[in-house]
Amino acid sequence: MTILLNCPVCDRTSIESNICPNCETDLTTLRMLAELPEVKPTQSLRLLLPWLILLPLLTLGLLLGSLFWLPRYQPQVNQSEILPPPETIIVESSPPQSDNCGGFYYTVTFGDSLSLIAQKFYANLDNWELIATANPLIQNRTDLLYVGETLFIPNLPQNCPLQE
């Protein structure tokens, strides 16, 4: 069965060939489109219906799965920004009164401990007790130093001139 076409250029009707006999327009593309099988809406709906059900369920499953199986967001805190409460930062205007012969002040930085400070200034980890005795406010908490805290670092006794 041959499909009869209408020419879109000259409006001639009932054309059986691929060329219009009146204006010689090529009708091959129109004939191919006219010969395509007709798709019924019920077929396309039948193909679309499972996706309309599965897609929201998949989305919900991925959302709930991410709540349980993905790691929680943990904000990164820069340890150098953590400061102690204001009452624990010690700033002294003069060296503590003791048997020492001077010294200097050092501000605690992130990662410091009394033994590391002693290693830095005395080249001996065991001299941390000199720093602890020169700073009476930290004697009860020698394992806990706050970033920004000021400590008095006394001179070693062997480096002091003889006192008369």
PDB file of N, CA, C and O in Angstrom, residues 43-112:
ATOM      1  N   GLN A  43       1.973   2.510  25.110  1.00  0.00           N
ATOM      2  CA  GLN A  43       3.270   1.838  25.118  1.00  0.00           C
ATOM      3  C   GLN A  43       4.329   2.703  25.807  1.00  0.00           C
ATOM      4  O   GLN A  43       5.106   2.221  26.618  1.00  0.00           O
ATOM      5  N   SER A  44       4.365   3.984  25.489  1.00  0.00           N
ATOM      6  CA  SER A  44       5.379   4.846  26.087  1.00  0.00           C
ATOM      7  C   SER A  44       5.112   5.037  27.578  1.00  0.00           C
ATOM      8  O   SER A  44       6.035   5.114  28.371  1.00  0.00           O
ATOM      9  N   LEU A  45       3.863   5.082  27.979  1.00  0.00           N
ATOM     10  CA  LEU A  45       3.532   5.218  29.396  1.00  0.00           C
ATOM     11  C   LEU A  45       3.931   3.960  30.149  1.00  0.00           C
ATOM     12  O   LEU A  45       4.425   4.030  31.268  1.00  0.00           O
ATOM     13  N   ARG A  46       3.756   2.808  29.513  1.00  0.00           N
ATOM     14  CA  ARG A  46       4.139   1.550  30.138  1.00  0.00           C
ATOM     15  C   ARG A  46       5.657   1.487  30.355  1.00  0.00           C
ATOM     16  O   ARG A  46       6.139   0.915  31.316  1.00  0.00           O
ATOM     17  N   LEU A  47       6.432   2.082  29.459  1.00  0.00           N
ATOM     18  CA  LEU A  47       7.877   2.117  29.617  1.00  0.00           C
ATOM     19  C   LEU A  47       8.318   3.167  30.641  1.00  0.00           C
ATOM     20  O   LEU A  47       9.327   3.016  31.311  1.00  0.00           O
ATOM     21  N   LEU A  48       7.562   4.226  30.765  1.00  0.00           N
ATOM     22  CA  LEU A  48       7.916   5.321  31.655  1.00  0.00           C
ATOM     23  C   LEU A  48       7.495   5.064  33.100  1.00  0.00           C
ATOM     24  O   LEU A  48       8.153   5.525  34.027  1.00  0.00           O
ATOM     25  N   LEU A  49       6.453   4.312  33.307  1.00  0.00           N
ATOM     26  CA  LEU A  49       5.904   4.094  34.644  1.00  0.00           C
ATOM     27  C   LEU A  49       6.900   3.473  35.627  1.00  0.00           C
ATOM     28  O   LEU A  49       7.019   3.964  36.756  1.00  0.00           O
ATOM     29  N   PRO A  50       7.673   2.447  35.258  1.00  0.00           N
ATOM     30  CA  PRO A  50       8.644   1.930  36.233  1.00  0.00           C
ATOM     31  C   PRO A  50       9.690   2.972  36.653  1.00  0.00           C
ATOM     32  O   PRO A  50      10.081   3.017  37.810  1.00  0.00           O
ATOM     33  N   TRP A  51      10.100   3.808  35.723  1.00  0.00           N
ATOM     34  CA  TRP A  51      11.075   4.847  36.076  1.00  0.00           C
ATOM     35  C   TRP A  51      10.476   5.894  36.997  1.00  0.00           C
ATOM     36  O   TRP A  51      11.177   6.435  37.854  1.00  0.00           O
ATOM     37  N   LEU A  52       9.210   6.208  36.808  1.00  0.00           N
ATOM     38  CA  LEU A  52       8.551   7.177  37.681  1.00  0.00           C
ATOM     39  C   LEU A  52       8.445   6.659  39.111  1.00  0.00           C
ATOM     40  O   LEU A  52       8.382   7.430  40.058  1.00  0.00           O
ATOM     41  N   ILE A  53       8.417   5.348  39.280  1.00  0.00           N
ATOM     42  CA  ILE A  53       8.353   4.758  40.621  1.00  0.00           C
ATOM     43  C   ILE A  53       9.760   4.540  41.183  1.00  0.00           C
ATOM     44  O   ILE A  53      10.032   4.855  42.343  1.00  0.00           O
ATOM     45  N   LEU A  54      10.667   4.036  40.346  1.00  0.00           N
ATOM     46  CA  LEU A  54      12.009   3.697  40.826  1.00  0.00           C
ATOM     47  C   LEU A  54      12.885   4.906  41.123  1.00  0.00           C
ATOM     48  O   LEU A  54      13.680   4.880  42.068  1.00  0.00           O
ATOM     49  N   LEU A  55      12.778   5.969  40.356  1.00  0.00           N
ATOM     50  CA  LEU A  55      13.651   7.121  40.532  1.00  0.00           C
ATOM     51  C   LEU A  55      13.490   7.781  41.904  1.00  0.00           C
ATOM     52  O   LEU A  55      14.482   8.022  42.589  1.00  0.00           O
ATOM     53  N   PRO A  56      12.273   8.071  42.372  1.00  0.00           N
ATOM     54  CA  PRO A  56      12.158   8.638  43.733  1.00  0.00           C
ATOM     55  C   PRO A  56      12.634   7.666  44.812  1.00  0.00           C
ATOM     56  O   PRO A  56      13.245   8.074  45.799  1.00  0.00           O
ATOM     57  N   LEU A  57      12.379   6.348  44.618  1.00  0.00           N
ATOM     58  CA  LEU A  57      12.837   5.383  45.614  1.00  0.00           C
ATOM     59  C   LEU A  57      14.360   5.306  45.645  1.00  0.00           C
ATOM     60  O   LEU A  57      14.957   5.207  46.723  1.00  0.00           O
ATOM     61  N   LEU A  58      14.992   5.355  44.484  1.00  0.00           N
ATOM     62  CA  LEU A  58      16.452   5.366  44.423  1.00  0.00           C
ATOM     63  C   LEU A  58      17.026   6.611  45.088  1.00  0.00           C
ATOM     64  O   LEU A  58      17.993   6.540  45.847  1.00  0.00           O
ATOM     65  N   THR A  59      16.424   7.750  44.821  1.00  0.00           N
ATOM     66  CA  THR A  59      16.880   8.999  45.425  1.00  0.00           C
ATOM     67  C   THR A  59      16.752   8.943  46.939  1.00  0.00           C
ATOM     68  O   THR A  59      17.666   9.329  47.672  1.00  0.00           O
ATOM     69  N   LEU A  60      15.633   8.474  47.427  1.00  0.00           N
ATOM     70  CA  LEU A  60      15.421   8.363  48.871  1.00  0.00           C
ATOM     71  C   LEU A  60      16.412   7.376  49.484  1.00  0.00           C
ATOM     72  O   LEU A  60      16.975   7.622  50.553  1.00  0.00           O
ATOM     73  N   GLY A  61      16.661   6.261  48.815  1.00  0.00           N
ATOM     74  CA  GLY A  61      17.625   5.280  49.315  1.00  0.00           C
ATOM     75  C   GLY A  61      19.027   5.846  49.399  1.00  0.00           C
ATOM     76  O   GLY A  61      19.748   5.611  50.372  1.00  0.00           O
ATOM     77  N   LEU A  62      19.450   6.596  48.383  1.00  0.00           N
ATOM     78  CA  LEU A  62      20.777   7.200  48.413  1.00  0.00           C
ATOM     79  C   LEU A  62      20.886   8.249  49.514  1.00  0.00           C
ATOM     80  O   LEU A  62      21.913   8.345  50.190  1.00  0.00           O
ATOM     81  N   LEU A  63      19.841   9.013  49.713  1.00  0.00           N
ATOM     82  CA  LEU A  63      19.853  10.024  50.765  1.00  0.00           C
ATOM     83  C   LEU A  63      19.962   9.383  52.137  1.00  0.00           C
ATOM     84  O   LEU A  63      20.795   9.766  52.960  1.00  0.00           O
ATOM     85  N   LEU A  64      19.139   8.385  52.405  1.00  0.00           N
ATOM     86  CA  LEU A  64      19.193   7.714  53.706  1.00  0.00           C
ATOM     87  C   LEU A  64      20.494   6.949  53.883  1.00  0.00           C
ATOM     88  O   LEU A  64      21.053   6.910  54.981  1.00  0.00           O
ATOM     89  N   GLY A  65      20.989   6.356  52.826  1.00  0.00           N
ATOM     90  CA  GLY A  65      22.257   5.644  52.903  1.00  0.00           C
ATOM     91  C   GLY A  65      23.414   6.574  53.227  1.00  0.00           C
ATOM     92  O   GLY A  65      24.305   6.235  53.992  1.00  0.00           O
ATOM     93  N   SER A  66      23.374   7.772  52.663  1.00  0.00           N
ATOM     94  CA  SER A  66      24.456   8.712  52.948  1.00  0.00           C
ATOM     95  C   SER A  66      24.408   9.185  54.394  1.00  0.00           C
ATOM     96  O   SER A  66      25.440   9.508  54.972  1.00  0.00           O
ATOM     97  N   LEU A  67      23.232   9.215  54.989  1.00  0.00           N
ATOM     98  CA  LEU A  67      23.136   9.627  56.391  1.00  0.00           C
ATOM     99  C   LEU A  67      23.774   8.601  57.318  1.00  0.00           C
ATOM    100  O   LEU A  67      24.332   8.950  58.359  1.00  0.00           O
ATOM    101  N   PHE A  68      23.697   7.327  56.980  1.00  0.00           N
ATOM    102  CA  PHE A  68      24.184   6.285  57.869  1.00  0.00           C
ATOM    103  C   PHE A  68      25.602   5.832  57.561  1.00  0.00           C
ATOM    104  O   PHE A  68      26.356   5.491  58.461  1.00  0.00           O
ATOM    105  N   TRP A  69      25.993   5.811  56.283  1.00  0.00           N
ATOM    106  CA  TRP A  69      27.264   5.195  55.931  1.00  0.00           C
ATOM    107  C   TRP A  69      28.378   6.172  55.616  1.00  0.00           C
ATOM    108  O   TRP A  69      29.540   5.816  55.673  1.00  0.00           O
ATOM    109  N   LEU A  70      28.057   7.394  55.266  1.00  0.00           N
ATOM    110  CA  LEU A  70      29.115   8.356  54.987  1.00  0.00           C
ATOM    111  C   LEU A  70      29.606   8.959  56.296  1.00  0.00           C
ATOM    112  O   LEU A  70      28.836   9.149  57.230  1.00  0.00           O
ATOM    113  N   PRO A  71      30.901   9.292  56.383  1.00  0.00           N
ATOM    114  CA  PRO A  71      31.403   9.888  57.630  1.00  0.00           C
ATOM    115  C   PRO A  71      30.818  11.275  57.825  1.00  0.00           C
ATOM    116  O   PRO A  71      30.509  11.991  56.872  1.00  0.00           O
ATOM    117  N   ARG A  72      30.665  11.627  59.071  1.00  0.00           N
ATOM    118  CA  ARG A  72      30.134  12.944  59.417  1.00  0.00           C
ATOM    119  C   ARG A  72      31.206  14.008  59.152  1.00  0.00           C
ATOM    120  O   ARG A  72      32.395  13.757  59.275  1.00  0.00           O
ATOM    121  N   TYR A  73      30.763  15.206  58.849  1.00  0.00           N
ATOM    122  CA  TYR A  73      31.683  16.317  58.640  1.00  0.00           C
ATOM    123  C   TYR A  73      32.205  16.777  59.996  1.00  0.00           C
ATOM    124  O   TYR A  73      31.444  17.076  60.903  1.00  0.00           O
ATOM    125  N   GLN A  74      33.517  16.800  60.135  1.00  0.00           N
ATOM    126  CA  GLN A  74      34.158  17.272  61.349  1.00  0.00           C
ATOM    127  C   GLN A  74      34.967  18.512  60.982  1.00  0.00           C
ATOM    128  O   GLN A  74      35.942  18.413  60.244  1.00  0.00           O
ATOM    129  N   PRO A  75      34.583  19.676  61.469  1.00  0.00           N
ATOM    130  CA  PRO A  75      35.348  20.866  61.108  1.00  0.00           C
ATOM    131  C   PRO A  75      36.766  20.784  61.666  1.00  0.00           C
ATOM    132  O   PRO A  75      36.978  20.290  62.768  1.00  0.00           O
ATOM    133  N   GLN A  76      37.726  21.230  60.873  1.00  0.00           N
ATOM    134  CA  GLN A  76      39.116  21.219  61.302  1.00  0.00           C
ATOM    135  C   GLN A  76      39.389  22.479  62.115  1.00  0.00           C
ATOM    136  O   GLN A  76      39.074  23.587  61.683  1.00  0.00           O
ATOM    137  N   VAL A  77      39.952  22.301  63.293  1.00  0.00           N
ATOM    138  CA  VAL A  77      40.255  23.412  64.178  1.00  0.00           C
ATOM    139  C   VAL A  77      41.756  23.600  64.186  1.00  0.00           C
ATOM    140  O   VAL A  77      42.511  22.655  64.417  1.00  0.00           O
ATOM    141  N   ASN A  78      42.185  24.814  63.921  1.00  0.00           N
ATOM    142  CA  ASN A  78      43.604  25.130  63.980  1.00  0.00           C
ATOM    143  C   ASN A  78      43.995  25.214  65.447  1.00  0.00           C
ATOM    144  O   ASN A  78      43.513  26.064  66.182  1.00  0.00           O
ATOM    145  N   GLN A  79      44.876  24.312  65.884  1.00  0.00           N
ATOM    146  CA  GLN A  79      45.234  24.225  67.297  1.00  0.00           C
ATOM    147  C   GLN A  79      45.917  25.495  67.796  1.00  0.00           C
ATOM    148  O   GLN A  79      45.867  25.790  68.984  1.00  0.00           O
ATOM    149  N   SER A  80      46.556  26.244  66.908  1.00  0.00           N
ATOM    150  CA  SER A  80      47.228  27.460  67.371  1.00  0.00           C
ATOM    151  C   SER A  80      46.232  28.557  67.715  1.00  0.00           C
ATOM    152  O   SER A  80      46.579  29.519  68.373  1.00  0.00           O
ATOM    153  N   GLU A  81      44.982  28.431  67.274  1.00  0.00           N
ATOM    154  CA  GLU A  81      43.977  29.435  67.594  1.00  0.00           C
ATOM    155  C   GLU A  81      43.288  29.166  68.926  1.00  0.00           C
ATOM    156  O   GLU A  81      42.545  29.990  69.405  1.00  0.00           O
ATOM    157  N   ILE A  82      43.513  27.998  69.517  1.00  0.00           N
ATOM    158  CA  ILE A  82      42.875  27.673  70.776  1.00  0.00           C
ATOM    159  C   ILE A  82      43.637  28.369  71.895  1.00  0.00           C
ATOM    160  O   ILE A  82      44.808  28.094  72.121  1.00  0.00           O
ATOM    161  N   LEU A  83      42.982  29.263  72.559  1.00  0.00           N
ATOM    162  CA  LEU A  83      43.600  29.992  73.652  1.00  0.00           C
ATOM    163  C   LEU A  83      42.939  29.585  74.953  1.00  0.00           C
ATOM    164  O   LEU A  83      41.753  29.254  74.991  1.00  0.00           O
ATOM    165  N   PRO A  84      43.661  29.618  76.044  1.00  0.00           N
ATOM    166  CA  PRO A  84      43.055  29.293  77.330  1.00  0.00           C
ATOM    167  C   PRO A  84      42.137  30.423  77.782  1.00  0.00           C
ATOM    168  O   PRO A  84      42.150  31.511  77.211  1.00  0.00           O
ATOM    169  N   PRO A  85      41.363  30.186  78.811  1.00  0.00           N
ATOM    170  CA  PRO A  85      40.571  31.284  79.367  1.00  0.00           C
ATOM    171  C   PRO A  85      41.499  32.418  79.790  1.00  0.00           C
ATOM    172  O   PRO A  85      42.642  32.178  80.171  1.00  0.00           O
ATOM    173  N   PRO A  86      41.038  33.670  79.745  1.00  0.00           N
ATOM    174  CA  PRO A  86      41.915  34.810  80.015  1.00  0.00           C
ATOM    175  C   PRO A  86      42.616  34.752  81.374  1.00  0.00           C
ATOM    176  O   PRO A  86      43.712  35.248  81.518  1.00  0.00           O
ATOM    177  N   GLU A  87      42.017  34.132  82.396  1.00  0.00           N
ATOM    178  CA  GLU A  87      42.631  34.143  83.711  1.00  0.00           C
ATOM    179  C   GLU A  87      43.846  33.215  83.804  1.00  0.00           C
ATOM    180  O   GLU A  87      44.603  33.317  84.753  1.00  0.00           O
ATOM    181  N   THR A  88      44.047  32.334  82.824  1.00  0.00           N
ATOM    182  CA  THR A  88      45.185  31.422  82.910  1.00  0.00           C
ATOM    183  C   THR A  88      46.412  31.925  82.165  1.00  0.00           C
ATOM    184  O   THR A  88      47.475  31.361  82.309  1.00  0.00           O
ATOM    185  N   ILE A  89      46.287  32.985  81.367  1.00  0.00           N
ATOM    186  CA  ILE A  89      47.461  33.544  80.699  1.00  0.00           C
ATOM    187  C   ILE A  89      48.186  34.424  81.708  1.00  0.00           C
ATOM    188  O   ILE A  89      47.611  35.341  82.280  1.00  0.00           O
ATOM    189  N   ILE A  90      49.454  34.116  81.914  1.00  0.00           N
ATOM    190  CA  ILE A  90      50.225  34.810  82.935  1.00  0.00           C
ATOM    191  C   ILE A  90      51.205  35.746  82.251  1.00  0.00           C
ATOM    192  O   ILE A  90      52.035  35.311  81.465  1.00  0.00           O
ATOM    193  N   VAL A  91      51.108  37.021  82.558  1.00  0.00           N
ATOM    194  CA  VAL A  91      52.065  37.988  82.052  1.00  0.00           C
ATOM    195  C   VAL A  91      52.633  38.693  83.268  1.00  0.00           C
ATOM    196  O   VAL A  91      51.916  39.393  83.975  1.00  0.00           O
ATOM    197  N   GLU A  92      53.916  38.507  83.509  1.00  0.00           N
ATOM    198  CA  GLU A  92      54.547  39.109  84.676  1.00  0.00           C
ATOM    199  C   GLU A  92      55.472  40.216  84.213  1.00  0.00           C
ATOM    200  O   GLU A  92      56.131  40.109  83.193  1.00  0.00           O
ATOM    201  N   SER A  93      55.549  41.278  84.985  1.00  0.00           N
ATOM    202  CA  SER A  93      56.382  42.405  84.597  1.00  0.00           C
ATOM    203  C   SER A  93      57.821  42.249  85.074  1.00  0.00           C
ATOM    204  O   SER A  93      58.718  42.838  84.519  1.00  0.00           O
ATOM    205  N   SER A  94      58.038  41.467  86.099  1.00  0.00           N
ATOM    206  CA  SER A  94      59.407  41.267  86.585  1.00  0.00           C
ATOM    207  C   SER A  94      59.615  39.793  86.875  1.00  0.00           C
ATOM    208  O   SER A  94      58.659  39.070  87.129  1.00  0.00           O
ATOM    209  N   PRO A  95      60.871  39.321  86.850  1.00  0.00           N
ATOM    210  CA  PRO A  95      61.108  37.909  87.119  1.00  0.00           C
ATOM    211  C   PRO A  95      60.678  37.536  88.527  1.00  0.00           C
ATOM    212  O   PRO A  95      60.699  38.366  89.432  1.00  0.00           O
ATOM    213  N   PRO A  96      60.247  36.298  88.749  1.00  0.00           N
ATOM    214  CA  PRO A  96      59.844  35.880  90.078  1.00  0.00           C
ATOM    215  C   PRO A  96      61.017  35.989  91.051  1.00  0.00           C
ATOM    216  O   PRO A  96      62.169  35.809  90.689  1.00  0.00           O
ATOM    217  N   GLN A  97      60.692  36.310  92.276  1.00  0.00           N
ATOM    218  CA  GLN A  97      61.726  36.439  93.300  1.00  0.00           C
ATOM    219  C   GLN A  97      62.177  35.052  93.726  1.00  0.00           C
ATOM    220  O   GLN A  97      61.424  34.294  94.298  1.00  0.00           O
ATOM    221  N   SER A  98      63.404  34.708  93.401  1.00  0.00           N
ATOM    222  CA  SER A  98      63.965  33.429  93.792  1.00  0.00           C
ATOM    223  C   SER A  98      65.477  33.531  93.752  1.00  0.00           C
ATOM    224  O   SER A  98      66.037  34.619  93.632  1.00  0.00           O
ATOM    225  N   ASP A  99      66.133  32.410  93.806  1.00  0.00           N
ATOM    226  CA  ASP A  99      67.585  32.395  93.827  1.00  0.00           C
ATOM    227  C   ASP A  99      68.183  32.463  92.424  1.00  0.00           C
ATOM    228  O   ASP A  99      69.371  32.194  92.254  1.00  0.00           O
ATOM    229  N   ASN A 100      67.402  32.810  91.430  1.00  0.00           N
ATOM    230  CA  ASN A 100      67.942  32.806  90.073  1.00  0.00           C
ATOM    231  C   ASN A 100      68.689  34.107  89.792  1.00  0.00           C
ATOM    232  O   ASN A 100      68.585  35.079  90.527  1.00  0.00           O
ATOM    233  N   CYS A 101      69.398  34.096  88.689  1.00  0.00           N
ATOM    234  CA  CYS A 101      70.192  35.280  88.323  1.00  0.00           C
ATOM    235  C   CYS A 101      69.720  35.857  87.002  1.00  0.00           C
ATOM    236  O   CYS A 101      70.509  36.196  86.151  1.00  0.00           O
ATOM    237  N   GLY A 102      68.438  35.946  86.835  1.00  0.00           N
ATOM    238  CA  GLY A 102      67.893  36.516  85.615  1.00  0.00           C
ATOM    239  C   GLY A 102      67.348  35.460  84.683  1.00  0.00           C
ATOM    240  O   GLY A 102      67.351  34.271  84.983  1.00  0.00           O
ATOM    241  N   GLY A 103      66.871  35.909  83.594  1.00  0.00           N
ATOM    242  CA  GLY A 103      66.286  35.020  82.618  1.00  0.00           C
ATOM    243  C   GLY A 103      65.488  35.831  81.611  1.00  0.00           C
ATOM    244  O   GLY A 103      65.717  37.030  81.445  1.00  0.00           O
ATOM    245  N   PHE A 104      64.527  35.215  81.003  1.00  0.00           N
ATOM    246  CA  PHE A 104      63.714  35.901  79.998  1.00  0.00           C
ATOM    247  C   PHE A 104      62.328  35.255  79.958  1.00  0.00           C
ATOM    248  O   PHE A 104      62.102  34.214  80.570  1.00  0.00           O
ATOM    249  N   TYR A 105      61.424  35.894  79.227  1.00  0.00           N
ATOM    250  CA  TYR A 105      60.065  35.369  79.097  1.00  0.00           C
ATOM    251  C   TYR A 105      59.904  34.673  77.757  1.00  0.00           C
ATOM    252  O   TYR A 105      60.475  35.087  76.746  1.00  0.00           O
ATOM    253  N   TYR A 106      59.106  33.626  77.765  1.00  0.00           N
ATOM    254  CA  TYR A 106      58.839  32.844  76.559  1.00  0.00           C
ATOM    255  C   TYR A 106      57.330  32.627  76.470  1.00  0.00           C
ATOM    256  O   TYR A 106      56.686  32.278  77.462  1.00  0.00           O
ATOM    257  N   THR A 107      56.765  32.837  75.287  1.00  0.00           N
ATOM    258  CA  THR A 107      55.343  32.610  75.062  1.00  0.00           C
ATOM    259  C   THR A 107      55.144  31.221  74.478  1.00  0.00           C
ATOM    260  O   THR A 107      55.774  30.862  73.482  1.00  0.00           O
ATOM    261  N   VAL A 108      54.283  30.443  75.107  1.00  0.00           N
ATOM    262  CA  VAL A 108      54.034  29.056  74.708  1.00  0.00           C
ATOM    263  C   VAL A 108      53.361  29.034  73.339  1.00  0.00           C
ATOM    264  O   VAL A 108      52.436  29.802  73.077  1.00  0.00           O
ATOM    265  N   THR A 109      53.844  28.144  72.464  1.00  0.00           N
ATOM    266  CA  THR A 109      53.237  27.951  71.148  1.00  0.00           C
ATOM    267  C   THR A 109      52.646  26.553  71.077  1.00  0.00           C
ATOM    268  O   THR A 109      52.852  25.727  71.971  1.00  0.00           O
ATOM    269  N   PHE A 110      51.932  26.263  70.014  1.00  0.00           N
ATOM    270  CA  PHE A 110      51.288  24.962  69.843  1.00  0.00           C
ATOM    271  C   PHE A 110      52.332  23.858  69.817  1.00  0.00           C
ATOM    272  O   PHE A 110      53.329  23.937  69.117  1.00  0.00           O
ATOM    273  N   GLY A 111      52.105  22.794  70.598  1.00  0.00           N
ATOM    274  CA  GLY A 111      53.002  21.659  70.631  1.00  0.00           C
ATOM    275  C   GLY A 111      54.070  21.738  71.707  1.00  0.00           C
ATOM    276  O   GLY A 111      54.854  20.812  71.872  1.00  0.00           O
ATOM    277  N   ASP A 112      54.132  22.863  72.438  1.00  0.00           N
ATOM    278  CA  ASP A 112      55.143  23.016  73.485  1.00  0.00           C
ATOM    279  C   ASP A 112      54.803  22.199  74.719  1.00  0.00           C
ATOM    280  O   ASP A 112      53.638  22.001  75.055  1.00  0.00           O
TER     281      ASP A 112
END
